[in-house]
CSV table of C-alpha atoms in Angstrom, one decimal:
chain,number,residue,atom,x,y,z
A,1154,UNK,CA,7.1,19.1,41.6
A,1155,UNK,CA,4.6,17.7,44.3
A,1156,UNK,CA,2.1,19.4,43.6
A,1157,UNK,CA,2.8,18.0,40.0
A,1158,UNK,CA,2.2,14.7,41.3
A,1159,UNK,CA,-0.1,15.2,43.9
A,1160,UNK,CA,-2.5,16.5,40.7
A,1161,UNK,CA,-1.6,13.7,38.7
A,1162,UNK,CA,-2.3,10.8,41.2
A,1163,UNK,CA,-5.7,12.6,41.8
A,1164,UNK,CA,-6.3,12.2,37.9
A,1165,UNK,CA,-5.4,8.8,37.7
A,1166,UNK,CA,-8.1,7.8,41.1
A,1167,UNK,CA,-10.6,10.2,39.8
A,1168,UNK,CA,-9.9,8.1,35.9
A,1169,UNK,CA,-10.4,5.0,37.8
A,1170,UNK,CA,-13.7,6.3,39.8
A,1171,UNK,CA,-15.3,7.3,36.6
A,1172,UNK,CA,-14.6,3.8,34.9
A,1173,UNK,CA,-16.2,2.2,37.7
A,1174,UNK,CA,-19.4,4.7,37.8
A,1175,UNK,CA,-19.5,3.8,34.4
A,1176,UNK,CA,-19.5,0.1,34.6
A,1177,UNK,CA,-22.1,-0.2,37.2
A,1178,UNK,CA,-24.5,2.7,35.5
A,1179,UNK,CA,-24.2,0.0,32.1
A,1180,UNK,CA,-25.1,-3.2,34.4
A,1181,UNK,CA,-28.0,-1.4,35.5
A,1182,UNK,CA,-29.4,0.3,32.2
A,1183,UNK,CA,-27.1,-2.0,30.0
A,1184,UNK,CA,-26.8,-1.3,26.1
A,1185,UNK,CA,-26.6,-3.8,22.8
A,1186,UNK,CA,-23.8,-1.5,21.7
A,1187,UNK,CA,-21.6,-1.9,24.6
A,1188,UNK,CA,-18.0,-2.6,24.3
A,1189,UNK,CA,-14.5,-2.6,25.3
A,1190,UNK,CA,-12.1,-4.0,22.7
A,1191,UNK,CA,-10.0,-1.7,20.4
A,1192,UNK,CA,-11.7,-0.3,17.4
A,1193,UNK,CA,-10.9,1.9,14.7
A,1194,UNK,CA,-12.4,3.9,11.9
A,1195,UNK,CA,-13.7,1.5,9.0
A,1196,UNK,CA,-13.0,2.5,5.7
A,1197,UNK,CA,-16.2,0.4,4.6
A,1198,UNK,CA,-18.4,0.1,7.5
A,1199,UNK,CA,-21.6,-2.2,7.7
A,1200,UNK,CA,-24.5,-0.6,8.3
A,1201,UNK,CA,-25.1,-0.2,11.5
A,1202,UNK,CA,-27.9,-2.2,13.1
A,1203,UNK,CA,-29.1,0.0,16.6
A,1204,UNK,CA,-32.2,-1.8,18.3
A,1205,UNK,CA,-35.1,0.8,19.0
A,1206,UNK,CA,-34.9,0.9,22.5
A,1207,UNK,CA,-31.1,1.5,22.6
A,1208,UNK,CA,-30.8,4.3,19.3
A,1209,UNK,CA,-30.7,7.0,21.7
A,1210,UNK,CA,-28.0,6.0,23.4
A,1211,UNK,CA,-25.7,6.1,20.6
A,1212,UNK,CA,-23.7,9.0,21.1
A,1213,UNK,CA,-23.3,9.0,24.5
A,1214,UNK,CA,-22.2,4.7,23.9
A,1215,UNK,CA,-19.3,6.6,21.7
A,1216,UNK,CA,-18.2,9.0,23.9
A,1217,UNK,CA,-17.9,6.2,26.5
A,1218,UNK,CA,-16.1,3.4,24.3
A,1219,UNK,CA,-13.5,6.5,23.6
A,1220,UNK,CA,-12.8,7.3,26.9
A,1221,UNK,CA,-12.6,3.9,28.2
A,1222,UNK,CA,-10.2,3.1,25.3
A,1223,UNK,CA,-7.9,5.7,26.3
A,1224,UNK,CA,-8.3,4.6,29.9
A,1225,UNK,CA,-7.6,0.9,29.0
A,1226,UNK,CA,-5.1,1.4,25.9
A,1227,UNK,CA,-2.8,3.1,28.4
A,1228,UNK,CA,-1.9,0.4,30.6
A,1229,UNK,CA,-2.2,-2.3,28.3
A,1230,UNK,CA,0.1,-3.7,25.2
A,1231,UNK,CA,-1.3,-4.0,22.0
A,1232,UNK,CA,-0.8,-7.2,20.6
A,1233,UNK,CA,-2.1,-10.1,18.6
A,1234,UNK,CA,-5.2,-9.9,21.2
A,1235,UNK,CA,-5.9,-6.1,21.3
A,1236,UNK,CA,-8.7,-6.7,19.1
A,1237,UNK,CA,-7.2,-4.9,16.0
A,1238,UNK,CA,-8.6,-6.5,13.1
A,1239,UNK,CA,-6.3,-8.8,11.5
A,1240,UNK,CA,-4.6,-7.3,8.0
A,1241,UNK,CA,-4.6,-10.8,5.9
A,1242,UNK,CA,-2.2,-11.3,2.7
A,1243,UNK,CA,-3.8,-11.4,-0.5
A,1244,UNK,CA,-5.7,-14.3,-1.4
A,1245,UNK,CA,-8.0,-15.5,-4.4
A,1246,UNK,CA,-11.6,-14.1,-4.9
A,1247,UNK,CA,-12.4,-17.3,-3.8
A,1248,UNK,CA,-11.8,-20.3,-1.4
A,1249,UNK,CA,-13.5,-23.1,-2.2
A,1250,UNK,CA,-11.5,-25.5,-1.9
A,1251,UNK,CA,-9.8,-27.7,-5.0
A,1252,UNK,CA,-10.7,-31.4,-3.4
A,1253,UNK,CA,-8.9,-34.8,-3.7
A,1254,UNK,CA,-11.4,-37.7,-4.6
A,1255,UNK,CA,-10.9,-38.8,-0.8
A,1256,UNK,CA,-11.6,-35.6,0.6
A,1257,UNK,CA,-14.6,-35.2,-1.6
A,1258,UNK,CA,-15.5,-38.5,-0.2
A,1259,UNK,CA,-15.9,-37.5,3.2
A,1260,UNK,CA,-16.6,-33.8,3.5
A,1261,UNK,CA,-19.3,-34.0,0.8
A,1262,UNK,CA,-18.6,-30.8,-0.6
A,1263,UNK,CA,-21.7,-29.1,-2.2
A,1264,UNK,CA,-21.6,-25.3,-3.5
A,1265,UNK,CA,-25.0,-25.6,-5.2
A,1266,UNK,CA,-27.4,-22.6,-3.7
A,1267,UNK,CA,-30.3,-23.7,-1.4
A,1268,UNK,CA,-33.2,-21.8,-0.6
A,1269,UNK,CA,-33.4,-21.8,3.4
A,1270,UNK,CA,-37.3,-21.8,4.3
A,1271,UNK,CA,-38.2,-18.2,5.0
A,1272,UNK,CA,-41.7,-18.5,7.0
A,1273,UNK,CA,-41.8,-18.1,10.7
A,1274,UNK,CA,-40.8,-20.5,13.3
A,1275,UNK,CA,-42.7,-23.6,12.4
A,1276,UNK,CA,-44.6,-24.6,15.5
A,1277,UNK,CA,-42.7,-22.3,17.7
A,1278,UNK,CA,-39.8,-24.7,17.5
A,1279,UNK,CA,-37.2,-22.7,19.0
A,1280,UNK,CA,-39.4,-21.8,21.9
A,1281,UNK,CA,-39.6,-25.4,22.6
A,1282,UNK,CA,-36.2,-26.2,22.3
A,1283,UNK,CA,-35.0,-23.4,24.7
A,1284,UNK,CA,-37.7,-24.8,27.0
A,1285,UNK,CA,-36.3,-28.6,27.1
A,1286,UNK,CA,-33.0,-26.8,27.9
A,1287,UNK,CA,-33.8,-24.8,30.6
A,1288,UNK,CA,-36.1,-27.3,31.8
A,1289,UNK,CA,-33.6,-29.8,32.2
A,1290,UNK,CA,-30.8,-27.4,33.6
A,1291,UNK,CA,-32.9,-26.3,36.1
A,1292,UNK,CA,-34.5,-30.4,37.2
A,1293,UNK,CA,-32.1,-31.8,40.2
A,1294,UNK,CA,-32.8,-35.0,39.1
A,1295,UNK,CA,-31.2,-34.5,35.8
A,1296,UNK,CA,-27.6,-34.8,37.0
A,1297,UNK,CA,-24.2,-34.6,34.7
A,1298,UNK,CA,-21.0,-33.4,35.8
A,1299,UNK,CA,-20.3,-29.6,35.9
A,1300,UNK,CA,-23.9,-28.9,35.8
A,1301,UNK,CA,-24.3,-27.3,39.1
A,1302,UNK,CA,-21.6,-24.7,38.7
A,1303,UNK,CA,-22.1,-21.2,38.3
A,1304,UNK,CA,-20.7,-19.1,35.5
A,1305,UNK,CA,-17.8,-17.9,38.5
A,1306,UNK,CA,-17.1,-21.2,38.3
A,1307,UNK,CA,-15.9,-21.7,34.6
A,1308,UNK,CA,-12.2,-21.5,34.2
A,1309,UNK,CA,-11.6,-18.9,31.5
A,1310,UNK,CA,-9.5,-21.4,29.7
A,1311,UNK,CA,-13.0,-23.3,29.2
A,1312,UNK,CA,-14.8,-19.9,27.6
A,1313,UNK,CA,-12.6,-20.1,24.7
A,1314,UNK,CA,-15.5,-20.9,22.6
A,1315,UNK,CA,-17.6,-17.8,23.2
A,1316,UNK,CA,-17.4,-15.7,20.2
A,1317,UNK,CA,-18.1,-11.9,20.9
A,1318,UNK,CA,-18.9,-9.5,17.9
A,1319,UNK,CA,-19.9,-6.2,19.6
A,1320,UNK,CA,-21.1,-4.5,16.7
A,1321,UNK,CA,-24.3,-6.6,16.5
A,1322,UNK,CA,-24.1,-7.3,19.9
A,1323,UNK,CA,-23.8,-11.1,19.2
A,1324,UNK,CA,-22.1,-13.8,21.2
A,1325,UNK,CA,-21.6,-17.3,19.8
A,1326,UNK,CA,-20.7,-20.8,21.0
A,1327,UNK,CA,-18.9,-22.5,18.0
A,1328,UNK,CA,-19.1,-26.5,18.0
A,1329,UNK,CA,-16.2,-28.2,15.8
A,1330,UNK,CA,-18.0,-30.3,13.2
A,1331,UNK,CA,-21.7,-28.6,13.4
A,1332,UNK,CA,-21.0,-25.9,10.5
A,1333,UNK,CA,-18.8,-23.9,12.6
A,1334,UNK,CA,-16.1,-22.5,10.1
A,1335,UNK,CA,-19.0,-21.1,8.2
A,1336,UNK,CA,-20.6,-19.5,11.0
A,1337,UNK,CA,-16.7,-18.5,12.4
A,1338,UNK,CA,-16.6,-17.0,9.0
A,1339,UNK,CA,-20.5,-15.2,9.2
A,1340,UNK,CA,-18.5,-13.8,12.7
A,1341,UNK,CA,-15.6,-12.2,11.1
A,1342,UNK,CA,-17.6,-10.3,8.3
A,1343,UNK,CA,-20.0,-9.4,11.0
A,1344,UNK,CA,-17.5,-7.7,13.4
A,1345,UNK,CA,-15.3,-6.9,10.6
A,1346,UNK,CA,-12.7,-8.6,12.7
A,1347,UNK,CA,-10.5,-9.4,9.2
A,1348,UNK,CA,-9.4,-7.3,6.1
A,1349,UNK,CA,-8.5,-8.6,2.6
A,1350,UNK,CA,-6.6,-5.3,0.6
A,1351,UNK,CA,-7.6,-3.2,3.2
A,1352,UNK,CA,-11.1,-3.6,3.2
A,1353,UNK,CA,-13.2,-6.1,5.7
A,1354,UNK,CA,-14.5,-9.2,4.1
A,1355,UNK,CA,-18.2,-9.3,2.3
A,1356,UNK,CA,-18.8,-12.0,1.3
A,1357,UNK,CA,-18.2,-15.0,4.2
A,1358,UNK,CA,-17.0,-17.3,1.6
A,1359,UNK,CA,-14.2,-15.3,0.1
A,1360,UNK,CA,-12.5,-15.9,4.2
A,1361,UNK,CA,-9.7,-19.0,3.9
A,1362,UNK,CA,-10.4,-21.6,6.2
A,1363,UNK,CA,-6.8,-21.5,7.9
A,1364,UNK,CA,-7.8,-17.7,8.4
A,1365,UNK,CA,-11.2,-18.7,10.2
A,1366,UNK,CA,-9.8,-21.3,12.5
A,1367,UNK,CA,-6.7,-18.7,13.4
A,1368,UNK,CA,-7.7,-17.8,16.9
A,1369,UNK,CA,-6.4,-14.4,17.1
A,1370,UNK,CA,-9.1,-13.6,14.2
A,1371,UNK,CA,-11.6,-13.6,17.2
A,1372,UNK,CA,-12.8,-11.9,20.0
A,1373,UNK,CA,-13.5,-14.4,23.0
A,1374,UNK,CA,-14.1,-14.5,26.1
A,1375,UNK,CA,-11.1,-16.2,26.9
A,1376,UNK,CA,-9.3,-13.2,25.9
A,1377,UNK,CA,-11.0,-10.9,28.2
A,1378,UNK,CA,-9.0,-11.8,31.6
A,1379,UNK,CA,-5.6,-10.8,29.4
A,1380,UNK,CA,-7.6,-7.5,28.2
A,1381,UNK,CA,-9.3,-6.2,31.1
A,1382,UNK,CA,-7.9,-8.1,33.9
A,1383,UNK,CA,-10.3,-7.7,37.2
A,1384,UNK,CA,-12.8,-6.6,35.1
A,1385,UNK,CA,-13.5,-9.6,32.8
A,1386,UNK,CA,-15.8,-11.4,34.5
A,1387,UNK,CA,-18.3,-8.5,34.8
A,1388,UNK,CA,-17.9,-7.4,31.6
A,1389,UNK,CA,-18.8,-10.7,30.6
A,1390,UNK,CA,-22.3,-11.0,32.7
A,1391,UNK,CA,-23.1,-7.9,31.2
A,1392,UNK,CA,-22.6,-9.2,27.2
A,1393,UNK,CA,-23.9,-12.3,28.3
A,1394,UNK,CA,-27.2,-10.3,29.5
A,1395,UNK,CA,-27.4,-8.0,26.6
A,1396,UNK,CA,-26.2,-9.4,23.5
A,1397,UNK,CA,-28.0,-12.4,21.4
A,1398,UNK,CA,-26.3,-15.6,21.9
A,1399,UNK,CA,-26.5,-18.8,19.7
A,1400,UNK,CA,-24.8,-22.3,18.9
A,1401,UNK,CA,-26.0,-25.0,16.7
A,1402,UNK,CA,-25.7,-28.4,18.0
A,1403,UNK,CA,-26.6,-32.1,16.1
A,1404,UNK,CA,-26.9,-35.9,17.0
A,1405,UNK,CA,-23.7,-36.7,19.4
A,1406,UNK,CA,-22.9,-40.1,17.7
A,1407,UNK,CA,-23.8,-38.3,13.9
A,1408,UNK,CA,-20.9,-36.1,15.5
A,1409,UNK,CA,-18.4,-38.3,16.5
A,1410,UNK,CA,-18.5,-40.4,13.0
A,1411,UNK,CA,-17.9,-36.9,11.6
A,1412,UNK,CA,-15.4,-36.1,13.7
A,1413,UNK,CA,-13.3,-39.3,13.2
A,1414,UNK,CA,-13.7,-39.0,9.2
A,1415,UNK,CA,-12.7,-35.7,8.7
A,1416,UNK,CA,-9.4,-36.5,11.6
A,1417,UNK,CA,-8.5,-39.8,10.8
A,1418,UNK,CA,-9.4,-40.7,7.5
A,1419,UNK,CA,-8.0,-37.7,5.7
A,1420,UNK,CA,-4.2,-37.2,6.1
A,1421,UNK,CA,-3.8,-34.8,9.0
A,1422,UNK,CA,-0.5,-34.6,10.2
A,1423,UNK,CA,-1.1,-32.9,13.9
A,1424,UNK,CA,-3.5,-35.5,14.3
A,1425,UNK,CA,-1.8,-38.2,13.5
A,1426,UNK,CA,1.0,-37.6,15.5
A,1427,UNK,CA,-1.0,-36.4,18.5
A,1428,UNK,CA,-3.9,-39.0,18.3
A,1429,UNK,CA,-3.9,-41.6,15.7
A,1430,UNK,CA,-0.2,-42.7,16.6
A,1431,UNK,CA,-1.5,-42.8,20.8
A,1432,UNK,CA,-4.0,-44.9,19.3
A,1433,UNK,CA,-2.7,-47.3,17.6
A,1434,UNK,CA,0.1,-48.3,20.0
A,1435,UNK,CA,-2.5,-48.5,22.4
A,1436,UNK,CA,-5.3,-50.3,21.1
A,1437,UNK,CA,-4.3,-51.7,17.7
A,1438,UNK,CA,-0.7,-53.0,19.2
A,1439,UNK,CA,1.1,-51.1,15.9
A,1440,UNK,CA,5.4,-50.6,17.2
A,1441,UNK,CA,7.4,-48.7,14.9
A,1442,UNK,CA,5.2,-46.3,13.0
A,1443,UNK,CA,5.7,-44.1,10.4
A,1444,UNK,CA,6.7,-40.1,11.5
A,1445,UNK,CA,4.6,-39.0,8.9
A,1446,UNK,CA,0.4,-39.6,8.1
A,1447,UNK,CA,1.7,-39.9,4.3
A,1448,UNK,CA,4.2,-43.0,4.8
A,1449,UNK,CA,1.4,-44.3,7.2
A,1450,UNK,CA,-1.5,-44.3,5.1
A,1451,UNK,CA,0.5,-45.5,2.2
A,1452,UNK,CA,1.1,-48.1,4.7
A,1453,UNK,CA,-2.3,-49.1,4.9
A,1454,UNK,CA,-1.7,-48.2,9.2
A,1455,UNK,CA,-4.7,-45.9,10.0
A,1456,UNK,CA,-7.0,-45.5,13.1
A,1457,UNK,CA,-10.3,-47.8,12.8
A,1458,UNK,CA,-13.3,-46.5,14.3
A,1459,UNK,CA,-13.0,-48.8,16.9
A,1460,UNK,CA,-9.9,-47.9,18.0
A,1461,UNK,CA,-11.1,-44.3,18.3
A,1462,UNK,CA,-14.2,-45.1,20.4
A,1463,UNK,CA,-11.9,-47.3,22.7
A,1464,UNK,CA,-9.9,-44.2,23.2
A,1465,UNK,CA,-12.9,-42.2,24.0
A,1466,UNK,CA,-14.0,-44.8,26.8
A,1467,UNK,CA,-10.6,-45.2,28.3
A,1468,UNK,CA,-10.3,-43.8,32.0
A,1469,UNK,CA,-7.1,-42.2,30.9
A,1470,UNK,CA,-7.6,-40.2,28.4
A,1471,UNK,CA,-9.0,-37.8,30.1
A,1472,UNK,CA,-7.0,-38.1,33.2
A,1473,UNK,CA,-4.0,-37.0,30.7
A,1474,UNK,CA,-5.9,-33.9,29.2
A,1475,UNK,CA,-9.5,-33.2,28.2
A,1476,UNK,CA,-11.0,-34.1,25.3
A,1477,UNK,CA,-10.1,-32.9,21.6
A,1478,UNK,CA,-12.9,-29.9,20.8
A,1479,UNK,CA,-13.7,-32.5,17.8
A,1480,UNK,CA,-15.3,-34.6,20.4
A,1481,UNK,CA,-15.4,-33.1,23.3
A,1482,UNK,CA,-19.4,-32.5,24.7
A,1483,UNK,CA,-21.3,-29.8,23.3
A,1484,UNK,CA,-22.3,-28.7,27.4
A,1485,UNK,CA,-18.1,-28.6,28.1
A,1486,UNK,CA,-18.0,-26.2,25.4
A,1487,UNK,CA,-20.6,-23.8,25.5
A,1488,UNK,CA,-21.8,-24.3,29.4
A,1489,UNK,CA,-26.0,-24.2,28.1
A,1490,UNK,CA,-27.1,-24.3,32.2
A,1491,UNK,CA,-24.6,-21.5,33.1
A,1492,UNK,CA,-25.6,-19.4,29.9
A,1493,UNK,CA,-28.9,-18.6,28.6
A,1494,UNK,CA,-29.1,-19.2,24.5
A,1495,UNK,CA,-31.5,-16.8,22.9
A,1496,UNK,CA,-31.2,-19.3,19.9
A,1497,UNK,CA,-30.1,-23.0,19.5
A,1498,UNK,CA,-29.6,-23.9,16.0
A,1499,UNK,CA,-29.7,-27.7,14.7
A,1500,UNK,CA,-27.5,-29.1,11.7
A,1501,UNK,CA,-30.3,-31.4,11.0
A,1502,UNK,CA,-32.2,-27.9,9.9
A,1503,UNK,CA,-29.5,-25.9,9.8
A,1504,UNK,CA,-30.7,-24.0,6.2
A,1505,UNK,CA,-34.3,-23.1,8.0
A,1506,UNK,CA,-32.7,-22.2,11.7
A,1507,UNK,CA,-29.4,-20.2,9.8
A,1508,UNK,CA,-32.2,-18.0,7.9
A,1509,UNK,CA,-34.7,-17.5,10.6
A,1510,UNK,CA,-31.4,-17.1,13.2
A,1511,UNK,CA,-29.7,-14.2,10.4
A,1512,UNK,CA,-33.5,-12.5,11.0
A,1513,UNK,CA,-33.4,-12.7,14.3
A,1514,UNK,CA,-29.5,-10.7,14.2
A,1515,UNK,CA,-31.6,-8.2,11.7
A,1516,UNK,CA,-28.4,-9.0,9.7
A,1517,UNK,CA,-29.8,-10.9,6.9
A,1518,UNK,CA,-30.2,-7.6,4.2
A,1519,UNK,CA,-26.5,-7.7,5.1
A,1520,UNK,CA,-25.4,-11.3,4.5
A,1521,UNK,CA,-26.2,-15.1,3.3
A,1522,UNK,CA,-25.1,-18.5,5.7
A,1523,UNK,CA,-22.8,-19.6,2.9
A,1524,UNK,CA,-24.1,-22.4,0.7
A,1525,UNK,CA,-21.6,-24.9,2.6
A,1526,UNK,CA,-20.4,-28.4,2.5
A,1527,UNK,CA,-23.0,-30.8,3.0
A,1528,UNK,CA,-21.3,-33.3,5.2
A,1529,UNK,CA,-22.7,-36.7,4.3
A,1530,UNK,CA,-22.4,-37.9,7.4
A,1531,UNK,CA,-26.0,-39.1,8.1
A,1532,UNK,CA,-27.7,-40.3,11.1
A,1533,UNK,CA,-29.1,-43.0,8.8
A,1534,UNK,CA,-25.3,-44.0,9.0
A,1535,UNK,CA,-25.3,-45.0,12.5
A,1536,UNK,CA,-26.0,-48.9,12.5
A,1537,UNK,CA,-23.7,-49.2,9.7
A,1538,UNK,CA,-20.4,-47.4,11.8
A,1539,UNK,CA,-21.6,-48.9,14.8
A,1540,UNK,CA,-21.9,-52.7,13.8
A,1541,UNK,CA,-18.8,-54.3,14.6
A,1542,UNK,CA,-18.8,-52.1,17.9
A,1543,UNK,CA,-19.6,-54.1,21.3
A,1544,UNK,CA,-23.0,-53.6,22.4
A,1545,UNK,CA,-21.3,-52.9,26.1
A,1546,UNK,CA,-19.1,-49.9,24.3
A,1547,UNK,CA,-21.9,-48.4,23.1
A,1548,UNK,CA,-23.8,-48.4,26.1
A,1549,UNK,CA,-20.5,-47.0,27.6
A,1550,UNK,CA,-20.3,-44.4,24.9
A,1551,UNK,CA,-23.9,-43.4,25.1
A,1552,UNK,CA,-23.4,-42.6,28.8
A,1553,UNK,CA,-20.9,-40.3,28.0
A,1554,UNK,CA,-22.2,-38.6,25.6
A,1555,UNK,CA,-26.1,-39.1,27.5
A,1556,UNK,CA,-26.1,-34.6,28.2
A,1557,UNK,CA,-25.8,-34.0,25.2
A,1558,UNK,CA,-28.2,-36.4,23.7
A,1559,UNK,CA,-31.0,-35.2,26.5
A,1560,UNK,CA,-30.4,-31.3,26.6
A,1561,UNK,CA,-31.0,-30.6,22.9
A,1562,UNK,CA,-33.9,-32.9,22.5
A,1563,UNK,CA,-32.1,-36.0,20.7
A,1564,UNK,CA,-34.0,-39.1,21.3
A,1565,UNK,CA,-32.1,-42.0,22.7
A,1566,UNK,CA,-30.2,-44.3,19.7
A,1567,UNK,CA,-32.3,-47.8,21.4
A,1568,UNK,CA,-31.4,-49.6,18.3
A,1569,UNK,CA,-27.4,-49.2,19.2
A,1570,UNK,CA,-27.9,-49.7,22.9
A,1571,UNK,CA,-29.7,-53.3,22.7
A,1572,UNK,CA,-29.6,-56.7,21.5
């Protein structure tokens, strides 16, 4: 019986030895096809996308995942975040959605096909805009709050925007209200993440919206800490190192009026009840409101755009908890001077940069950036939303948002911020 033991415990330390050869031999020699999370055989699998420098490795990148999902599968429960792809119930061969007038209105809905630009980067573009970036993050006179941590630094709570498909060897930062469900959606066919029948998705539009916004759909790096406990962080550093990573961004104010038409001016229950009711004992003096968004907006009792930027600029908001992800800075979510984008996309050009990007992923025989809603929500529209705003609120406003408007090249709104 001891010796039963004594040969087991030397099993388990000699398992554990092995795993962490392993991990140091991949941080040196490092592989696109690298990965942790629980996969199984594909009844339809994409096909499969190897670099040239990494093809080689192929087999031996197998036998590895196999071993170290044994290794891993052992000690840990499977659950909803044991990266099993999600089995989904049936649902129609297409979503598109069946819009209200008012919704219509102010998602600006439009399902006609558009030919992205298919030439080169024009002016080497993306060059330039990954140079401002890094430029910026790395000038100490340049100074916004959180800039100077490291990646160590980042709570994981705060990497729960990091998208990781593994497959492709892709990692994106997804920004509510820059085209995100369609590129959440672009994710999940990618990685195969979701199944419809039994079969992963095709086609990104056939994917429900409440299915692409349902966080257990994704792989993120806020899940690895539960997954791989001590190991997270360094399995991170080396994705972050190998793998492609992208976000799109757009004009910070163009955002917020987005943001505040698709929340407050369609009838959303959770936000109502979590922000628009806040807001309008606090700044519009309402008492006695409705319990529902339905019984208020019948009401004529809704949020005004002023009332929302005044929440926005008041000290305690954020003392009470951080910002929404509607509105919250694009450099709180994705962290661009602790991570190095390969790519940063612009909703301004998103057809042009969501071709050239699906080149760049070599995934573009394999898939289309779905012919989206084009929000209406101009930058033209700025003086118009921003008119019966206090010049000192926008000045206020601008400062907060001032990062964002500087790291991805936006120029500075003068005509808001003066007489």
């Amino acid at each position: 019986m001891t010796k039963t033991r004594l040969f087991r415990l030397w099993l388990v330390l000699g398992s554990v030895f092995m795993v962490l050869l392993i991990i140091v031999y991949w941080d040196n020699v490092g592989t696109a096809h690298f990965y942790l999370h629980t996969s199984f055989p594909r009844p339809h699998p994409l096909e499969p996308l190897p670099t040239p420098a990494h093809g080689a490795e192929k087999g031996l990148t197998s036998d590895v995942d196999a071993f170290l999902q044994k290794l891993f599968s052992g000690g840990l429960k499977q659950n909803a975040l044991s990266g099993k792809r999600t089995e989904q119930p049936s649902v129609p061969a297409s979503s598109r959605p069946v819009l209200s007038n008012a919704e219509e209105s102010v998602r600006g809905y439009d399902w006609s096909t558009r030919d992205a630009q298919q030439g080169p980067d024009p002016g080497g573009q993306q060059a330039e805009r990954r140079s401002v970036l890094r430029g910026l993050c790395a000038n100490a006179s340049f100074v916004f709050p959180t800039k100077e941590r490291s990646f160590d630094d980042i709570p994981n709570y705060e990497l729960n925007h990091l998208i990781v498909d593994d497959r492709h060897g892709v990692i994106y930062c997804y920004v509510p209200k820059v085209a995100c469900t369609n590129w959440k959606r672009v994710m999940i066919v990618l990685s195969e993440s979701l199944l419809d029948r039994g079969a992963p998705y095709r086609d990104p539009l056939d994917i429900p919206r409440e299915y692409v916004h349902n966080s257990s759909t994704h792989l993120t790096f806020n899940k690895f800490w539960r997954r791989y406990g001590k190991f997270s962080r360094h399995l991170m550093k080396i994705k972050l190192k190998k793998y492609t990573k992208f976000l799109f961004v757009r004009d910070p104010f163009v955002r917020l009026i987005s943001a505040f038409r698709s929340k407050f001016q369609l009838e959303n229950e959770e936000f109502y009840r979590k922000f628009a009711v806040p807001m309008l004992k606090m700044y519009a003096n309402r008492t006695g409101l409705p319990a529902s968004v339905s019984e208020a907006f019948s009401a004529g009792l809704k949020v005004s755009f002023a009332n929302f930027i005044q929440y926005l600029l008041d000290p305690r908001t954020e003392k009470l908890t951080p910002f929404n992800e509607h509105w919250r800075q694009v450099h709180r979510l994705c962290h661009p001077c602790q991570i190095d984008y390969d790519f940063v996309g612009k909703l301004e050009t998103l057809d042009q940069d969501a071709a050239q990007l699906l080149r760049l992923l070599k995934v573009d025989k394999l898939l289309h950036f779905p012919p989206s809603y084009r929000n209406r929500t101009a930058s033209s529209w700025e003086e118009d939303w921003f008119a019966t705003i206090p010049l000192a609120w926008r000045q206020q406003l601008y400062k907060l948002y001032e990062a964002d408007f500087v790291l991805f090249g936006y120029p500075k709104p003068e005509n808001l911020l003066r007489d």
